[in-house]
XYZ file of C-alpha atoms in Angstrom:
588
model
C -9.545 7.554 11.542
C -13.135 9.169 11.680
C -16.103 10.336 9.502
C -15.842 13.553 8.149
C -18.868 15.683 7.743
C -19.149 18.512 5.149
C -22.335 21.336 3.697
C -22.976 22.819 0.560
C -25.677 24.646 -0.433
C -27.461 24.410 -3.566
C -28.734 27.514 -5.914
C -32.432 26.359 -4.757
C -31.280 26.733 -0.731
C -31.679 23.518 -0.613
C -28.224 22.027 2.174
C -26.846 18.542 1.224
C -24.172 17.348 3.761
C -21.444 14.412 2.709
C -19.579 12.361 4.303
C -15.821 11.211 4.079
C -13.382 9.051 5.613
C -10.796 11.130 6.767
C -7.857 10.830 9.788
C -5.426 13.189 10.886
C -2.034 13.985 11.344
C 0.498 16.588 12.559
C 1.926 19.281 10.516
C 4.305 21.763 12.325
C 2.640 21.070 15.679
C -0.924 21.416 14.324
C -3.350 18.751 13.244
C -4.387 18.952 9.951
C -7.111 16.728 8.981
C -6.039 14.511 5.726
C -9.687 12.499 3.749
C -8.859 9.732 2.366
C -12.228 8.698 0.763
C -15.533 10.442 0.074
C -18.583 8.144 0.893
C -21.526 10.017 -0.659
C -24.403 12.078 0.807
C -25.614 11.580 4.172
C -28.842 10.822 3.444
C -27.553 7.912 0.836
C -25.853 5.668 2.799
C -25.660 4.223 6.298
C -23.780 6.674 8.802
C -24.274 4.233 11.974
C -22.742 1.420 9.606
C -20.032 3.856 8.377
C -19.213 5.016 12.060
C -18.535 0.828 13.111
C -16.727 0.656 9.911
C -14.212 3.514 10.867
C -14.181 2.388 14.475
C -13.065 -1.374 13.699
C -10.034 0.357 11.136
C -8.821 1.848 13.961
C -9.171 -1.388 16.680
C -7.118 -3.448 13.802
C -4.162 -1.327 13.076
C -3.983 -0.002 16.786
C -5.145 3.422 16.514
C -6.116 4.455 20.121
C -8.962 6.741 20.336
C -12.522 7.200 21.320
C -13.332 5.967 17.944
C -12.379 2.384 19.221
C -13.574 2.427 22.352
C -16.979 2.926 20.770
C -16.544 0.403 18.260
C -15.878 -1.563 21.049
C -18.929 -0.369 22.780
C -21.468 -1.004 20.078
C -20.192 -4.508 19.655
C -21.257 -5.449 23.689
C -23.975 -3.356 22.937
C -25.269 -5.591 19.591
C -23.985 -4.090 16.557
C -22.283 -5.235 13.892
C -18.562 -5.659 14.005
C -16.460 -5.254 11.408
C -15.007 -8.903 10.369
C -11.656 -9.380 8.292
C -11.890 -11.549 5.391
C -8.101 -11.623 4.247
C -4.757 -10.830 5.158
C -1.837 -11.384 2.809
C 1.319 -9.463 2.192
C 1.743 -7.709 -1.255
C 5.131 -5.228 -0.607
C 7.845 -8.163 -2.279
C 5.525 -9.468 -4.834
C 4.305 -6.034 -5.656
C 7.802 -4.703 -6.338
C 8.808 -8.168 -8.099
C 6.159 -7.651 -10.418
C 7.355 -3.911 -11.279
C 10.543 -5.297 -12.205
C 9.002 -8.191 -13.837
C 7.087 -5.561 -16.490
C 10.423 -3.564 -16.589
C 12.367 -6.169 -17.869
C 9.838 -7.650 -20.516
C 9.974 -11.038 -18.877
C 6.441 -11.237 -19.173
C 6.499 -9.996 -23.061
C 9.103 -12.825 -24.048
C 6.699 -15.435 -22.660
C 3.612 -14.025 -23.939
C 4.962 -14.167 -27.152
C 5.458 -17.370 -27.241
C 2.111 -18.642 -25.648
C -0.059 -15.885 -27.787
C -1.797 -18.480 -29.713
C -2.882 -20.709 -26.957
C -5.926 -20.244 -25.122
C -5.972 -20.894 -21.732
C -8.573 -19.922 -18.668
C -5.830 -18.377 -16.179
C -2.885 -16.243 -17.636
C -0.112 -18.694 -17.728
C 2.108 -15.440 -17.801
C 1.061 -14.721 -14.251
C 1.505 -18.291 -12.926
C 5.238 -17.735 -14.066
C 5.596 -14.884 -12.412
C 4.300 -16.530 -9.302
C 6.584 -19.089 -9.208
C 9.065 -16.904 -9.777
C 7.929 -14.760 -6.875
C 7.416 -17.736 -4.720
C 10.787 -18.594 -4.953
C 12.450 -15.261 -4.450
C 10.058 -14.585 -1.363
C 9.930 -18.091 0.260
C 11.005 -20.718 -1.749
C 8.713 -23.803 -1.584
C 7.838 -26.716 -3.727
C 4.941 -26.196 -6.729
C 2.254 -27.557 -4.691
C 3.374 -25.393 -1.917
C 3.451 -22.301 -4.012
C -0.160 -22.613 -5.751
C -1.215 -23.003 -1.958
C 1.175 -19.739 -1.104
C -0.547 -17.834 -4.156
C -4.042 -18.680 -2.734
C -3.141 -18.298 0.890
C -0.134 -16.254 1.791
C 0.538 -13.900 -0.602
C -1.103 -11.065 -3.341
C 0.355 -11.639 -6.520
C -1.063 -8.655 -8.787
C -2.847 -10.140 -11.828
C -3.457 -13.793 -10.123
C -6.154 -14.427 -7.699
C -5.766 -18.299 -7.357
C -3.859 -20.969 -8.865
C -3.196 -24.788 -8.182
C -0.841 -27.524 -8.898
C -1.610 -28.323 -12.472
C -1.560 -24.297 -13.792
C 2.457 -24.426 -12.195
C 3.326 -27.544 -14.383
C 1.527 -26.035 -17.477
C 3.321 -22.725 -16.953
C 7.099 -24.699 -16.700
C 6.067 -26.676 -19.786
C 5.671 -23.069 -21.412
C 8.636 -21.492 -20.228
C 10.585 -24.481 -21.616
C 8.594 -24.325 -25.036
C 9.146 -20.022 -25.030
C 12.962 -20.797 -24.037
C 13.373 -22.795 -27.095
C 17.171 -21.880 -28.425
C 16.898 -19.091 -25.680
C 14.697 -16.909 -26.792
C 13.246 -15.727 -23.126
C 17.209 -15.775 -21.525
C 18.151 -13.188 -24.657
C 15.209 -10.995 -24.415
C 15.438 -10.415 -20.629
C 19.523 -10.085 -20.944
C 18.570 -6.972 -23.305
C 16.357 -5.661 -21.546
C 18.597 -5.842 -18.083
C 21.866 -4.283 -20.421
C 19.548 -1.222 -21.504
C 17.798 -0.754 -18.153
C 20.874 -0.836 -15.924
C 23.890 0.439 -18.602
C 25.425 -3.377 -17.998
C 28.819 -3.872 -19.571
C 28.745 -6.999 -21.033
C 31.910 -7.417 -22.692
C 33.219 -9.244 -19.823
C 31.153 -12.200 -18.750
C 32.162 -14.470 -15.767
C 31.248 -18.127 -16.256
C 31.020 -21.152 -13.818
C 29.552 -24.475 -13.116
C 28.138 -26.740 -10.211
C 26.792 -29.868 -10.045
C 23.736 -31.409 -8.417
C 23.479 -34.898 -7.299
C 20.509 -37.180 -6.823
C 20.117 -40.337 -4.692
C 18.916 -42.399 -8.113
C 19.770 -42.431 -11.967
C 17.340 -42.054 -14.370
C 16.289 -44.879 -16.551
C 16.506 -45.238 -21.023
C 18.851 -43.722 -23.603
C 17.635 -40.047 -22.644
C 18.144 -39.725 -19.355
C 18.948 -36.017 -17.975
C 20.245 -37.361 -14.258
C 23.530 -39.851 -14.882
C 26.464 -40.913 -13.063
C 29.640 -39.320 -14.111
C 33.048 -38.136 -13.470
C 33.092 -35.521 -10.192
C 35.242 -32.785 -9.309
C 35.057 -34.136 -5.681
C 35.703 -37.298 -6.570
C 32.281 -38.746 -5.691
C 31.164 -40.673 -8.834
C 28.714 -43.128 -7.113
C 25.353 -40.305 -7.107
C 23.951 -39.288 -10.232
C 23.706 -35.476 -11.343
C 23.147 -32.810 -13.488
C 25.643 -29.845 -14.178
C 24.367 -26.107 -13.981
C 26.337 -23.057 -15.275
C 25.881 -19.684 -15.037
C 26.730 -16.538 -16.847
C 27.285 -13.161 -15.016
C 28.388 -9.378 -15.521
C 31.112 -7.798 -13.555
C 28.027 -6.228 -11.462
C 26.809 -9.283 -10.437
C 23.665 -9.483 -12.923
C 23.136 -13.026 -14.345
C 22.722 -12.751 -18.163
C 22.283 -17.014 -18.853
C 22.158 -20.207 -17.256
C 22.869 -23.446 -19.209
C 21.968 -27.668 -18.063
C 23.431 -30.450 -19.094
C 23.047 -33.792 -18.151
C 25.773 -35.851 -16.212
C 29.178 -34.974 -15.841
C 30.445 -33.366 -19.595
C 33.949 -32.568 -19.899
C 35.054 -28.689 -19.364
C 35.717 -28.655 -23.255
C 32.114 -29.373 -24.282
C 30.811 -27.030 -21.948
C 33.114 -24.081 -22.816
C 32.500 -24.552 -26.330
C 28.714 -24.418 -26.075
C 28.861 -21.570 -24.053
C 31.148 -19.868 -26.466
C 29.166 -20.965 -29.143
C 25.597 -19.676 -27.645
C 27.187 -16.450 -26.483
C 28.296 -15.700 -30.017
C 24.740 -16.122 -31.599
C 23.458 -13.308 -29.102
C 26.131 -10.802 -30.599
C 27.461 -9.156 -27.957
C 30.579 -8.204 -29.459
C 34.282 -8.795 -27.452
C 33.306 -10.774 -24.733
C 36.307 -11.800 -22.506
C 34.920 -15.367 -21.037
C 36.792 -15.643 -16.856
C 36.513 -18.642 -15.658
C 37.762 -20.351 -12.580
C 40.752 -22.589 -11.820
C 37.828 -25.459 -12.065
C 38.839 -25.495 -16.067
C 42.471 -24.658 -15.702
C 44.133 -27.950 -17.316
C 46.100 -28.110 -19.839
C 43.238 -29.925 -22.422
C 41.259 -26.975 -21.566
C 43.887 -24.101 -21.705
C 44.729 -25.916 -25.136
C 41.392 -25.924 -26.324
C 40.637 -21.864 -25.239
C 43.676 -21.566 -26.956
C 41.901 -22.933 -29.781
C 38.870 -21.036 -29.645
C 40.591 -17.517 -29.065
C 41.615 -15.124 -27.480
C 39.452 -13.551 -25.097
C 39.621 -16.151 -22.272
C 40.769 -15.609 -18.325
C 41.034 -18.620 -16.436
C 42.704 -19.256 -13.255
C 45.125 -21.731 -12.687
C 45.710 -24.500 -9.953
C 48.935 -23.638 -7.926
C 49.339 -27.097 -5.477
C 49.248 -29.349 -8.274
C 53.174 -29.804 -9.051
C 52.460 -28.493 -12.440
C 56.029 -27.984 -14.317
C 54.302 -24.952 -16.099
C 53.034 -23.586 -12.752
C 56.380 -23.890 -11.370
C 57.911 -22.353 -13.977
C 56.128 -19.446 -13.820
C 56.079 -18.893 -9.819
C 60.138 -19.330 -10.224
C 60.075 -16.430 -12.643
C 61.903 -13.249 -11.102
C 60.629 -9.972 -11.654
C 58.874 -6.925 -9.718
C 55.399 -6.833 -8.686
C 52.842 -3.810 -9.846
C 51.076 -1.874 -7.231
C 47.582 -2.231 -8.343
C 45.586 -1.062 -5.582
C 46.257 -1.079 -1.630
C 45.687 -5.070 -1.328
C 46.535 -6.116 -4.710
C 49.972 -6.333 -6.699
C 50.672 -8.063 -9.843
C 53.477 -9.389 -11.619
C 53.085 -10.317 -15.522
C 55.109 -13.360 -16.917
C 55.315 -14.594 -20.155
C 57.708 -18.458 -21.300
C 59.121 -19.018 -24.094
C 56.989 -21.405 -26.695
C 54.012 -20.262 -24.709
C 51.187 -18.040 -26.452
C 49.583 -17.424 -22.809
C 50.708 -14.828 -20.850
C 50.609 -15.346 -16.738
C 49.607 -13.020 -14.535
C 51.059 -13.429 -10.584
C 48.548 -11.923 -8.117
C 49.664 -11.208 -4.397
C 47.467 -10.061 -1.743
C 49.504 -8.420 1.621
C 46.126 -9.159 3.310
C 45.559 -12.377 2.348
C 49.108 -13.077 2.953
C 49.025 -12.111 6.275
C 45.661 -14.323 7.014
C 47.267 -17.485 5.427
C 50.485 -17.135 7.484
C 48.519 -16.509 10.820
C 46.015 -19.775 9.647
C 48.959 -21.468 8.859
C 50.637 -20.710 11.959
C 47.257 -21.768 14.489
C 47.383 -24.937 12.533
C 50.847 -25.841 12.986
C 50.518 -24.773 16.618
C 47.219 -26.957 17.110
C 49.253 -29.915 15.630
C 52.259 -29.331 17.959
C 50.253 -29.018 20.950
C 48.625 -32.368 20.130
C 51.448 -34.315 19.477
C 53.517 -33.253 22.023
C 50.580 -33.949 24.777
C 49.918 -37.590 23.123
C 53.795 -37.806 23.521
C 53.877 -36.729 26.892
C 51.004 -39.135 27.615
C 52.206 -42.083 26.326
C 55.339 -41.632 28.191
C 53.560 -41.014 31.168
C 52.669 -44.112 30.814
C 55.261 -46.321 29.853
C 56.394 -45.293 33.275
C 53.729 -46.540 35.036
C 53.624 -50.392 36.349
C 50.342 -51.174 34.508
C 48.828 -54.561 33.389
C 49.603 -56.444 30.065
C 45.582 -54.966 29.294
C 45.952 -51.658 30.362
C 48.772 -50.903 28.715
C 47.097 -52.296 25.396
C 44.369 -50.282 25.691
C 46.085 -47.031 26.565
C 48.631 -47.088 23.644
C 45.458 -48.351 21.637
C 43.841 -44.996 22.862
C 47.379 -43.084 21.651
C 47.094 -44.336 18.071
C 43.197 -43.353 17.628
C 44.681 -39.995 18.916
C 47.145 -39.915 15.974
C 44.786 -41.370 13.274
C 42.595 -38.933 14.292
C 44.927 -36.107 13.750
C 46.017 -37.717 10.237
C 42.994 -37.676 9.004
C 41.771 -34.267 10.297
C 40.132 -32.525 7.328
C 42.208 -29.571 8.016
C 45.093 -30.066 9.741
C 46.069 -33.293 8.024
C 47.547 -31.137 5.224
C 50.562 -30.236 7.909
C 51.680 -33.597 8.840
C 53.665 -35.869 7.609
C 53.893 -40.177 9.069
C 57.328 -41.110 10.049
C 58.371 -44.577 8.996
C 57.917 -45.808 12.887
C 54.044 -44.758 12.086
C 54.844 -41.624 14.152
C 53.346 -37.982 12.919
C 55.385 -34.656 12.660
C 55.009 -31.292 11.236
C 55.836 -31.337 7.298
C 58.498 -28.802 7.384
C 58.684 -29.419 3.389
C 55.058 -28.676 2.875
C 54.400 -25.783 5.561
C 58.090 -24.332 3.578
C 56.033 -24.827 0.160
C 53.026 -23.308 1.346
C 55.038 -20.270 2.136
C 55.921 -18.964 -1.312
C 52.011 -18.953 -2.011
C 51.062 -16.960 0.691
C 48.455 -14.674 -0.311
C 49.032 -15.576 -4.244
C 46.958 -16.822 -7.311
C 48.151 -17.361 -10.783
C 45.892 -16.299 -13.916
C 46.443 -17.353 -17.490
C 45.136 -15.180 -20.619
C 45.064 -15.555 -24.550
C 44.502 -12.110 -24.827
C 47.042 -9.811 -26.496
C 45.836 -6.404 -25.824
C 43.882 -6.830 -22.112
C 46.639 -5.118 -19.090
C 47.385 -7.256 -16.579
C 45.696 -4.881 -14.214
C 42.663 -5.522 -15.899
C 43.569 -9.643 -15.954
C 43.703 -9.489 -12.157
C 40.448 -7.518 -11.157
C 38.764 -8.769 -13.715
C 39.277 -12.384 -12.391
C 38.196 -11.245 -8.607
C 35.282 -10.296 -10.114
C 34.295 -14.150 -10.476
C 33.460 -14.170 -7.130
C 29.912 -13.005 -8.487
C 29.342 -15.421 -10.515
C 30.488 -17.915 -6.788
C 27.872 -15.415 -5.071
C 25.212 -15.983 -7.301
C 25.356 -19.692 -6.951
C 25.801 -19.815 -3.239
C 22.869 -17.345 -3.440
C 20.754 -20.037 -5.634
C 21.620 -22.779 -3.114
C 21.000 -20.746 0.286
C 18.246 -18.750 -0.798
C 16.635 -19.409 -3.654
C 16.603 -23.303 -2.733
C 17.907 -24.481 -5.849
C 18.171 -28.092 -4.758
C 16.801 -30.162 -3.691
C 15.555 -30.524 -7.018
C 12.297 -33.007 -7.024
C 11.536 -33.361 -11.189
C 12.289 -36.082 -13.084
C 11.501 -34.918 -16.303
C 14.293 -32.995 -18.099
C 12.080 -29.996 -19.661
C 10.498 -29.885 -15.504
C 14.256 -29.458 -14.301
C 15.444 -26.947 -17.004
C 11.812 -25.131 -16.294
C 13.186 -25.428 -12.429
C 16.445 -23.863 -13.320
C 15.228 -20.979 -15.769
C 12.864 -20.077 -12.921
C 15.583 -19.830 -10.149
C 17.636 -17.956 -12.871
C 14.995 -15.241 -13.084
C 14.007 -14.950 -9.540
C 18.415 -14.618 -8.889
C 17.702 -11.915 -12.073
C 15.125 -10.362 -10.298
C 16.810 -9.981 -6.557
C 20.424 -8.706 -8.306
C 18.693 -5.749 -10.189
C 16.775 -5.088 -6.835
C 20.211 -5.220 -4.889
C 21.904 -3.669 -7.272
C 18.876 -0.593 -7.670
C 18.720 0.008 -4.013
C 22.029 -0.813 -2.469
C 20.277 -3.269 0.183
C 20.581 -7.086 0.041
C 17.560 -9.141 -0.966
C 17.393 -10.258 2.134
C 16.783 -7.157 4.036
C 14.716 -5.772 1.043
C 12.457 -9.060 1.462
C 11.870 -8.583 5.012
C 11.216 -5.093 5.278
C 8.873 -5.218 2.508
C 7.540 -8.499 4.379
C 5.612 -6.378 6.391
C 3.296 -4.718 4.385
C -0.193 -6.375 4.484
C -3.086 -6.216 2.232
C -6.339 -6.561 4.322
C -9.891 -6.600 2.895
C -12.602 -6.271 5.730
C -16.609 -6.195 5.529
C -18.834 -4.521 7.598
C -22.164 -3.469 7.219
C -21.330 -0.498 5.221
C -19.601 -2.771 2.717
C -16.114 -4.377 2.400
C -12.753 -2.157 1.696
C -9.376 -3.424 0.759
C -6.557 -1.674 2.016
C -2.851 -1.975 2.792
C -0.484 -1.126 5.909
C 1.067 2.563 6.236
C 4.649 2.382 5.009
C 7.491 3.121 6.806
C 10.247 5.196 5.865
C 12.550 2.572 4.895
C 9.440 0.739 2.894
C 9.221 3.966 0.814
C 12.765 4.661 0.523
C 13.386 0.922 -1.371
C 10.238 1.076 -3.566
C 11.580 4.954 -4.546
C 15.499 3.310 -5.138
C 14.433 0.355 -7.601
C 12.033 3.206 -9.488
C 8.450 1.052 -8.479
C 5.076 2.674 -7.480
C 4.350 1.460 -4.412
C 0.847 -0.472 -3.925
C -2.170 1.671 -2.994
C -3.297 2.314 0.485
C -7.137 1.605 -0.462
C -7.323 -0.795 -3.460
C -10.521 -1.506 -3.443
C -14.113 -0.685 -1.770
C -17.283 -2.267 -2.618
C -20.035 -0.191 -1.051
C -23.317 -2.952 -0.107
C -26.481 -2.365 -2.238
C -29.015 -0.008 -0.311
C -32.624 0.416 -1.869
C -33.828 4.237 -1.975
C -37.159 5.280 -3.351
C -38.213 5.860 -7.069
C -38.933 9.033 -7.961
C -42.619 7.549 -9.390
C -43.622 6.004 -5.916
C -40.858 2.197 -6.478
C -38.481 0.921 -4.966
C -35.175 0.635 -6.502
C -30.975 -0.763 -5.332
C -28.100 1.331 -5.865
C -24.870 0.969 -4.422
C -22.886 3.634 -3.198
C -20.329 6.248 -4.986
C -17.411 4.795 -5.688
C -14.306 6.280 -3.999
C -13.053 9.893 -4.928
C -16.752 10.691 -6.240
C-alpha cells in the first residue's frame, strides 16, 4: 500500500496534483496499480502524515516493503506512529444480520415494539443476542460485554445487561399467540421454496437442580422418560421441515402427557393454515393412549413405534408374512395392515444397519464370553490352590465384583442372563430375539392415501428434527438454562430457536456446516486505526472461501474501508482568517 500521486492542469495553466491511497497487484504477470481512496489535493492535507499512515497499514497486515521499513524508520526517528484503536470481527455477525433483514425477523418485532420509545433499538439488541449465541454462545451479561468488546454487530455500538432483559421481555410480548414464530416461518417458506406439508415434531426435556416455588411455577417435578423424577424441568419441542429448517418451538412447564402436547401442537399448527400437514413423530409418543388419541385427531400422523416392548400389537405385526419393497439401495419396506385396526404398519429393514447390529451384537457377545470364561478359569485356578480361609474369601469376593460388574454393564448387561446358582451366561433367548430386528423399525400411519415409500423416508427424515436439538444443546448452548422467570426462559428458547433458524438457512444456502461457515468467517476483522492524518476503519482482505460463502447465502459482504474521518486542518481565508476544514471524504 502507498500514496499515489496524480496532475491535472487547469484552463488558467494553473497544475494541481492529488493524492490517493492506492496498492498494487498482479494481473497476467504485470502490476497494475489498483486506488482505493482519493485523499484530496496535495497542498490540502498532510502528505508526511499520510505517508506514516500508509506505512503503519502495511506493518499491521504484514505487507513487506520499503513502505514499512520507513514507517518503521520514522518511528525511531520521532514521528508519529500509527496506533490501533479497535479490533473486532464483523464476517458472522455481518452475514447473520443479512439473513436477519431477509427473513423479516426484525419487521415482526418492530411491529410489535413501534409504539414504545426507547434510547437503543431494542430490535438490534435481539439480534445481538441472537448473534451472540450462534457465534459464541455466552450468558446475557457475557454477551452485552461480547457486543461492546468482541464483536461488530451492524446497527449496535454498545449495549449492557439491562437492554438484553428489556429486549427478551419484548420478544415474549411480540411472540404473543406466535406472532414473530409465524411471520419468520413465512418468510423462510417463500425465501427457500420450503415444503411444509410435512412437519417433523419432537420433544426434550431440561432439568434443574431446584423447583420453583407458588401455583405458577414454569420448572416442576414430573413424570420422565428416563425415569428420573427427582429434578425438576421444563419440556421443549420443536417443529421442523424435511430440509432441516425449524418452523416453531413450543414450552411447557413440567412433565405434560404426550396427548396434551400433540394436541396443542396440532391445534397451533392449524391456526397458521398451512394446509395437509402430515405431523412424524418419534417412537417417544408411540403408546397406545397416544396412537388412540392421533387416531382421534386424524389422519395425517406418522409415528414410530417401540419394537422391545412385548407389545401383542407389535408382535403381531413383525409375525406378519409378506415380501419386502425395494425402496432404495439400503432401505426395503413391507406394508401390513390387522384386522379391527384403522392404522396401517409399515416394516422398515435396513441391509446396512442389519449388518452393523449383527457385527455389534456379535463383539458384545464375544466381550461377555471372554469375560466369563477368564473369571471361570480364575476362580478355578484357584480353588486349586492351598490358600488360607482369608485368601480364599477375598479372591472369590474379587470373582463376584467381576460378575456384578458385568451384570450391570450399561451395555453388555442386555446379553446376560443370572443362573439360579447366581452364575451369568449369554441369553441365548434374548440375543435369538434380537435377531429378527436386525436392522428393522416399525412405523404406524392414519393416513389413507400417503405410500408406504413415502411413510418410511418420510420418518428418517426425523432425524432433523434429533439434529436440530443435539445442535441446540452442543452448539447453541441451550442449557444450562439460568432464568427463573417463565417469560425469561421462553425469551431464552425463542432466541436459540432463531439463532438454530438462522445457521439452517445458512447451511442449507451454502452447503457448509455452521461450524465451518463460523470459523472461516471468524477471521475477518474490522480494525479502526488513528494516525496523524486521521483515523480509518477498515476490514481484512477476504479469502476465496470468505467470498465464496457470503456469494452462496446471497449477502454483500462488509466493506473493505467503512469509514475514514480525516483530522481538522486550518487553511487560510480567502480575506486574510483563519479557518478548519476537514478533509474530502473518500471517493471525492
Amino acid at each position: 500500500m502507498f500514496l499515489r500521486f496524480t496532475s491535472r492542469t487547469n484552463a488558467d495553466g494553473m497544475v494541481v496534483r492529488y493524492v490517493a491511497l492506492a496498492h498494487n497487484r498482479r494481473v497476467d504477470g504485470r502490476i497494475k496499480p489498483d486506488v482505493l481512496m482519493n485523499l484530496g489535493r496535495v497542498d490540502q492535507v498532510d502528505v508526511a502524515g499520510l505517508r506514516r499512515l500508509a506505512a503503519s497499514i502495511n506493518k499491521h497486515f504484514g505487507d513487506s516493503d520499503g513502505l514499512a521499513e520507513a514507517a518503521e524508520a520514522g518511528v525511531t526517528a520521532g514521528a508519529a506512529p500509527l496506533e490501533v484503536l479497535d479490533a473486532r470481527t464483523i464476517g458472522a455477525t455481518w452475514l447473520l444480520d443479512g439473513l436477519w433483514r431477509r427473513l423479516d425477523v426484525g419487521a415482526a418485532v418492530r411491529a410489535a415494539t413501534d409504539a414504545r420509545r426507547f434510547t437503543t433499538s431494542m430490535e438490534r439488541v435481539l439480534f445481538a443476542l441472537v448473534a451472540n449465541r450462534a457465534v459464541a454462545p455466552m450468558s446475557k451479561l457475557s454477551a452485552a460485554e461480547w457486543v461492546r468488546e468482541d464483536a461488530v454487530v451492524p446497527g449496535l455500538s454498545t449495549m449492557d445487561e439491562d437492554h438484553a432483559y428489556r429486549a427478551m421481555d419484548l420478544l415474549v410480548d411480540a411472540d404473543t399467540k406466535d406472532r414473530v414464530q409465524e411471520s419468520v416461518s413465512y418468510a423462510v417458506a417463500g425465501l427457500l421454496n420450503l415444503e411444509s406439508d410435512l412437519l417433523f415434531f419432537d420433544t426434550i426435556r431440561f432439568e434443574r437442580d431446584d423447583e420453583d416455588g407458588g401455583d405458577d411455577a414454569f420448572r416442576r417435578f414430573g413424570h420422565a422418560k428416563d425415569h428420573r423424577g427427582d429434578l425438576p424441568r421444563f419440556v421443549i419441542g420443536l417443529a421442523v421441515t424435511k430440509e432441516g429448517i425449524p418452523v416453531r418451538c413450543w414450552c411447557w412447564p413440567g412433565s405434560p402427557s404426550d396427548q396434551a402436547v400433540l394436541a396443542e401442537v396440532r391445534d397451533d399448527l392449524r391456526d397458521w393454515n398451512l394446509g395437509r400437514v402430515i405431523t412424524v413423530v418419534d417412537r417417544g409418543f408411540s403408546s397406545a393412549d397416544n396412537l388412540a388419541h392421533l387416531r382421534r385427531a386424524g389422519g395425517h400422523r406418522i409415528a414410530g413405534m417401540r419394537m422391545r416392548d412385548g407389545d401383542p400389537l407389535v408382535e403381531a405385526v413383525l409375525s406378519r408374512q409378506g415380501r419386502y419393497q425395494h425402496v432404495r439401495d439400503n432401505l426395503r419396506v413391507k406394508e401390513v395392515r390387522l384386522d379391527g385396526q384403522d392404522a396401517r404398519f409399515v416394516i422398515c429393514h435396513n441391509p446396512d444397519q442389519a449388518q452393523r447390529d449383527r457385527q455389534h451384537r456379535d463383539e458384545a457377545i464375544a466381550r461377555i464370553q471372554a469375560e466369563l470364561a477368564r473369571i471361570a478359569e480364575q476362580r478355578a485356578r484357584d480353588a486349586g490352590r492351598p490358600l488360607g480361609d482369608r485368601t480364599r474369601a477375598r479372591n472369590e469376593a474379587a470373582h463376584v465384583r467381576a460378575e456384578r460388574a458385568l451384570r450391570d454393564h450399561p451395555t453388555l448387561g442386555r446379553w446376560r442372563v443370572q443362573q439360579p446358582n447366581g452364575r451369568l451366561k449369554v441369553n441365548t433367548a434374548k440375543v435369538k430375539a434380537e435377531a429378527r430386528l436386525d436392522g428393522k423399525y416399525l412405523i404406524a400411519t392414519f393416513d389413507p392415501d400417503i405410500s408406504a415409500e413415502d411413510v418410511a423416508l418420510g420418518y428418517k427424515n426425523l432425524l432433523e428434527a434429533e439434529r436440530g436439538f443435539r445442535d441446540l444443546k452442543a452448539q447453541l448452548l441451550l442449557r444450562p438454562v439460568f432464568h427463573r422467570l417463565e417469560h425469561r426462559i421462553r425469551a431464552h428458547v425463542v432466541i436459540c430457536w432463531l439463532a438454530l433458524l438462522l445457521t439452517r438457512v445458512a447451511e442449507r444456502s451454502s452447503g457448509h456446516t455452521w461450524r465451518t461457515i463460523n470459523r472461516q468467517l471468524g477471521r475477518i476483522t474490522q480494525v479502526t486505526l488513528a494516525g496523524p492524518a486521521g483515523t480509518v476503519t477498515q476490514t481484512t482482505p477476504l479469502t476465496a472461501e470468505q467470498k465464496a460463502i457470503y456469494q452462496a447465502i446471497s449477502v454483500q459482504p462488509p466493506a473493505r474501508v467503512t469509514a475514514f474521518e480525516p483530522r481538522l486542518i486550518k487553511i487560510p481565508r480567502s480575506r486574510g482568517g483563519v479557518g478548519a476544514r476537514r478533509l474530502p471524504p473518500p471517493g471525492v
